[in-house]
Short mmCIF file of C-alpha atoms and ligand atoms in Angstrom, two decimals:
data_model
loop_
_atom_site.label_atom_id
_atom_site.label_comp_id
_atom_site.label_asym_id
_atom_site.label_seq_id
_atom_site.Cartn_x
_atom_site.Cartn_y
_atom_site.Cartn_z
CA MET A 33 -17.66 21.79 19.30
CA LEU A 34 -15.56 19.56 21.48
CA PRO A 35 -11.80 20.61 21.89
CA LEU A 36 -9.81 18.59 19.45
CA ALA A 37 -7.95 16.57 21.98
CA LEU A 38 -11.16 15.39 23.54
CA THR A 39 -12.71 14.65 20.21
CA LEU A 40 -9.53 12.55 19.38
CA ILE A 41 -9.82 10.69 22.63
CA LEU A 42 -13.51 10.01 21.87
CA THR A 43 -12.74 8.78 18.46
CA GLY A 44 -10.59 6.02 19.94
CA MET A 45 -7.13 7.66 19.83
CA LEU A 46 -4.81 7.23 22.84
CA LEU A 47 -3.00 10.53 23.18
CA TYR A 48 -0.22 9.91 25.33
CA ALA A 49 0.64 13.65 25.90
CA ASP A 50 0.41 16.97 24.21
CA ASP A 51 2.68 19.84 23.83
CA ASP A 52 2.37 23.21 22.19
CA GLY A 53 6.14 23.64 22.30
CA SER A 54 5.82 27.13 23.36
CA GLU A 55 6.87 26.70 26.93
CA GLU A 56 10.57 25.57 26.79
CA VAL A 57 13.07 26.98 24.52
CA PRO A 58 15.55 24.47 23.29
CA GLN A 59 18.88 24.84 24.91
CA LEU A 60 22.02 24.04 23.04
CA ALA A 61 23.75 21.20 24.58
CA VAL A 62 27.18 22.05 26.26
CA GLY A 63 30.27 20.34 27.05
CA SER A 64 30.66 16.77 25.94
CA GLU A 65 27.00 16.01 25.30
CA PHE A 66 26.11 14.24 21.97
CA LYS A 67 24.84 16.59 19.34
CA GLY A 68 24.13 14.12 16.68
CA GLU A 69 27.55 13.95 15.16
CA THR A 70 27.09 10.35 14.13
CA SER A 71 24.20 8.71 12.30
CA ALA A 72 22.57 5.28 13.06
CA LYS A 73 21.80 4.85 9.33
CA ASP A 74 24.18 2.06 8.75
CA ARG A 75 23.91 0.26 12.06
CA ALA A 76 22.45 -2.98 11.06
CA ASP A 77 22.45 -4.06 14.57
CA LEU A 78 19.72 -1.52 15.52
CA PRO A 79 16.03 -1.99 14.85
CA LEU A 80 14.84 -0.24 11.86
CA PHE A 81 11.57 1.56 11.64
CA SER A 82 9.70 2.74 8.79
CA LEU A 83 8.39 6.38 8.42
CA HIS A 84 5.15 6.98 6.87
CA PHE A 85 4.27 10.78 6.50
CA VAL A 86 0.56 11.74 5.93
CA MET A 87 -0.74 15.22 4.86
CA MET A 88 -3.71 15.94 7.16
CA THR A 89 -4.21 19.59 6.27
CA ASP A 90 -4.73 21.36 3.06
CA HIS A 91 -3.24 24.60 4.16
CA GLU A 92 -1.04 25.53 1.18
CA LYS A 93 1.94 26.39 3.20
CA ALA A 94 1.77 23.05 4.89
CA VAL A 95 1.32 21.15 1.47
CA ALA A 96 4.44 23.08 0.04
CA ALA A 97 6.49 22.31 3.21
CA ALA A 98 6.29 18.52 2.83
CA THR A 99 9.05 18.36 0.13
CA PRO A 100 11.19 15.09 -0.49
CA GLN A 101 14.13 17.19 0.86
CA ARG A 102 12.30 17.98 4.34
CA LEU A 103 11.24 14.37 4.65
CA ALA A 104 14.78 13.27 4.15
CA GLU A 105 15.99 15.88 6.73
CA ILE A 106 13.69 14.46 9.24
CA GLU A 107 14.83 10.87 8.66
CA ASP A 108 18.45 12.04 9.02
CA LEU A 109 17.60 14.01 12.20
CA LEU A 110 16.00 10.87 13.68
CA ASN A 111 19.06 8.76 12.62
CA ARG A 112 21.22 11.11 14.34
CA LYS A 113 19.41 12.38 17.42
CA PHE A 114 17.14 9.45 18.51
CA ALA A 115 19.84 8.78 20.95
CA SER A 116 21.04 9.14 24.42
CA THR A 117 22.80 12.12 25.91
CA THR A 118 25.98 10.14 25.55
CA GLY A 119 25.44 9.28 21.88
CA GLU A 120 24.09 5.84 22.03
CA HIS A 121 21.89 5.45 19.06
CA LEU A 122 18.49 3.76 19.89
CA ALA A 123 17.06 2.99 16.50
CA ARG A 124 17.37 3.31 12.84
CA PHE A 125 14.75 5.06 10.57
CA LYS A 126 14.01 5.01 6.89
CA ILE A 127 11.28 6.67 4.95
CA ARG A 128 8.52 4.22 3.74
CA SER A 129 6.27 6.57 2.09
CA PHE A 130 4.23 9.77 1.86
CA ALA A 131 0.50 10.03 1.66
CA SER A 132 -0.09 13.37 0.00
CA LEU A 133 -3.67 15.07 -0.28
CA GLU A 134 -3.73 13.47 -3.90
CA THR A 135 -2.95 10.13 -2.55
CA LEU A 136 -5.68 10.40 -0.10
CA GLN A 137 -8.15 11.74 -2.45
CA LYS A 138 -7.64 8.99 -4.94
CA SER A 139 -7.27 6.23 -2.29
CA ALA A 140 -9.76 3.61 -1.20
CA CYS A 141 -10.64 5.97 1.79
CA PRO A 142 -11.52 9.29 0.16
CA GLU A 143 -13.41 10.24 3.38
CA ILE A 144 -10.24 11.25 4.97
CA TYR A 145 -9.45 13.75 2.25
CA GLU A 146 -13.30 14.96 2.49
CA SER A 147 -12.78 15.58 6.09
CA ILE A 148 -9.69 17.62 5.52
CA VAL A 149 -11.21 19.87 3.06
CA ASN A 150 -14.35 20.13 4.84
CA ARG A 151 -12.75 20.99 8.15
CA THR A 152 -14.54 18.10 9.95
CA SER A 153 -13.00 16.34 12.82
CA SER A 154 -13.42 12.75 11.59
CA ARG A 155 -10.07 12.54 9.60
CA TYR A 156 -8.12 10.61 12.24
CA GLY A 157 -10.72 8.17 13.07
CA ASP A 158 -11.27 7.54 9.54
CA TYR A 159 -7.54 7.17 8.99
CA TRP A 160 -7.04 4.43 11.58
CA LYS A 161 -10.01 2.44 10.09
CA CYS A 162 -8.58 2.71 6.45
CA LYS A 163 -7.19 -0.52 4.99
CA ASP A 164 -5.36 1.05 1.98
CA PRO A 165 -1.65 0.61 2.63
CA GLN A 166 -0.92 3.70 0.53
CA VAL A 167 -2.88 5.63 3.13
CA ARG A 168 -2.28 3.73 6.12
CA ALA A 169 0.99 1.96 7.07
CA PRO A 170 0.25 -1.41 8.88
CA GLN A 171 3.46 -1.14 10.74
CA GLY A 172 6.19 1.43 11.57
CA ILE A 173 5.86 5.00 12.66
CA THR A 174 3.30 7.32 11.22
CA ILE A 175 3.90 11.13 11.20
CA PHE A 176 0.98 13.42 10.43
CA ILE A 177 1.37 16.83 9.26
CA LYS A 178 -1.40 18.68 11.10
CA HIS A 179 -3.30 22.10 10.68
CA HIS A 180 -2.96 24.51 13.36
CA ASP A 181 -5.89 26.82 13.07
CA THR A 182 -7.91 25.77 15.90
CA ASP A 183 -5.38 23.58 17.75
CA LYS A 184 -1.60 24.35 17.75
CA LEU A 185 -0.51 21.45 19.75
CA SER A 186 1.43 18.53 18.54
CA TYR A 187 0.94 15.09 19.88
CA GLY A 188 2.75 11.84 20.24
CA GLY A 189 1.54 8.47 21.42
CA GLN A 190 0.03 5.16 20.12
CA VAL A 191 -3.19 4.22 18.56
CA THR A 192 -3.87 0.44 18.90
CA GLY A 193 -0.20 -0.29 19.18
CA MET A 194 0.82 2.03 16.33
CA PRO A 195 3.30 4.78 17.38
CA PHE A 196 2.46 8.15 15.81
CA ALA A 197 3.18 11.90 16.01
CA GLN A 198 0.97 14.74 14.80
CA ILE A 199 3.14 17.57 14.05
CA ASN A 200 1.81 21.21 13.62
CA TRP A 201 2.83 22.16 10.15
CA GLU A 202 4.76 25.18 11.18
CA ARG A 203 7.03 23.01 13.40
CA PHE A 204 7.15 20.42 10.72
CA ARG A 205 8.82 22.84 8.45
CA LYS A 206 11.82 23.68 10.53
CA ASP A 207 11.88 22.44 14.07
CA GLU A 208 13.82 19.40 15.47
CA ARG A 209 12.71 19.32 19.08
CA VAL A 210 9.17 18.53 18.25
CA PHE A 211 10.04 15.24 16.46
CA LEU A 212 12.35 13.95 19.24
CA HIS A 213 9.69 14.98 21.85
CA GLU A 214 6.73 13.54 20.24
CA LEU A 215 8.47 10.28 19.32
CA GLY A 216 9.63 10.28 22.77
CA HIS A 217 6.12 9.95 23.80
CA ALA A 218 5.33 7.37 21.07
CA PHE A 219 8.11 5.35 22.60
CA GLY A 220 6.73 5.47 26.17
CA LEU A 221 8.16 8.58 27.74
CA GLY A 222 6.30 11.05 29.77
CA HIS A 223 7.24 14.70 30.56
CA SER A 224 10.13 15.57 32.46
CA CYS A 225 10.01 18.85 34.74
CA PRO A 226 11.94 21.71 33.19
CA PRO A 227 14.89 22.92 35.49
CA ALA A 228 13.88 25.61 37.97
CA LYS A 229 14.74 29.01 36.78
CA GLY A 230 18.11 30.11 37.73
CA SER A 231 19.28 26.67 38.63
CA GLY A 232 21.75 26.48 35.68
CA GLU A 233 20.58 22.97 34.93
CA LYS A 234 20.13 21.80 31.43
CA SER A 235 16.76 21.39 29.70
CA ASN A 236 15.65 17.84 28.59
CA VAL A 237 13.97 17.23 25.34
CA MET A 238 10.88 15.74 27.21
CA ASN A 239 10.60 18.90 29.27
CA PHE A 240 7.08 20.24 29.73
CA SER A 241 5.65 21.47 33.16
CA LYS A 242 2.07 20.05 32.52
CA GLY A 243 2.01 16.58 34.26
CA CYS A 244 5.64 16.33 34.52
CA LYS A 245 7.84 14.08 36.72
CA PRO A 246 11.47 15.10 37.89
CA LEU A 247 14.24 13.22 35.94
CA GLU A 248 15.87 10.56 38.16
CA PRO A 249 18.39 11.99 40.57
CA GLY A 250 21.69 12.94 38.98
CA GLU A 251 20.36 12.71 35.30
CA SER A 252 20.48 15.70 33.04
CA GLY A 253 20.89 16.48 29.48
CA TRP A 254 19.03 17.56 26.25
CA LEU A 255 18.61 13.95 24.56
CA TYR A 256 17.34 10.98 26.27
CA THR A 257 18.80 10.23 29.84
CA PRO A 258 19.71 6.61 31.16
CA SER A 259 16.23 6.05 32.72
CA GLN A 260 14.46 7.44 29.59
CA VAL A 261 16.69 5.30 27.34
CA GLU A 262 15.58 2.16 29.38
CA LYS A 263 11.92 3.00 28.87
CA VAL A 264 12.55 3.81 25.00
CA LYS A 265 14.35 0.31 24.55
CA THR A 266 11.62 -1.65 26.17
CA ARG A 267 8.96 0.01 23.85
CA ARG A 268 11.19 -0.26 20.82
CA ASP A 269 11.78 -3.98 21.19
CA ALA A 270 8.12 -4.54 21.64
CA TYR A 271 7.26 -2.55 18.47
CA ALA A 272 10.03 -4.20 16.59
CA LYS A 273 8.89 -7.69 17.60
CA LYS A 274 5.34 -6.85 16.64
CA PHE A 275 6.15 -5.06 13.35
CA ALA A 276 8.29 -8.14 12.21
CA LYS A 277 5.07 -10.10 11.88
CA VAL A 278 3.12 -7.64 10.01
CA LYS A 279 2.92 -7.98 6.17
CA ASP A 280 3.47 -4.70 4.61
CA PRO A 281 4.07 -4.91 0.80
CA VAL A 282 4.94 -1.14 0.51
CA TRP A 283 7.76 -1.35 3.08
CA ALA A 284 8.93 -4.76 1.53
CA SER A 285 9.36 -3.04 -1.73
CA VAL A 286 11.15 -0.04 -0.26
CA LEU A 287 13.57 -2.35 1.51
CA SER A 288 14.28 -4.56 -1.67
CA GLU A 289 14.92 -1.21 -3.69
CA THR A 290 17.68 -0.22 -1.19
CA GLU A 291 19.24 -3.61 -1.29
CA ARG A 292 19.45 -3.56 -5.10
CA ARG A 293 21.15 -0.23 -5.20
ZN1 ZN B 23 4.79 16.24 25.38
#
């Protein structure tokens, strides 16, 4: 069998980068660095992105982990920490939908469910071909909850212009960094090199030594640094412009629900 990453590339996915998350230990921000004290939730001036979650494994602990509370925590995390080291929020996020195993099974694309339960590798290829809006969101950010039995990596990137993250279910349950790291990839960031041991410099959320580039001189911090922010904004604005033209009745209905409340 081909390694999963290669299989995914061959099935037409553009994997921006990968990360098993085991290399760098998140370091608590020190001093005045922003730690998510404020939320972008009510910042109507910022682009709003929908979050669509998809269960891509039938591992029972993974299924049990995708509770409404956990999805809300992730929405809140992104509203707080998808931001610069100085606390400039870069976007707002709102849950659009969750495609459970049952949703997939009863959908117009049951082959995705079949692939999950039969442990075949066609699930992501089938996913991106699916036209059912309950299964595949036609706009916004897609977050897959993935198995980890043969591949513990999490991934972030884009497929035909759609930003996505595939999150190992163990990390999905409790981690913060993996969401900020993989969405960083989905918004155009590559890996920054971890600080040299003993240098006393801070880690950055995009740290990963494989294929890394050093941060710009003078930049440091856990969240996105100025040069990273610039890249994120460029990609963000391109996504927002494109998504505004896409008809998505599910998202329209979520937004009108919010207004009525
Ligand atoms: Zn990475």
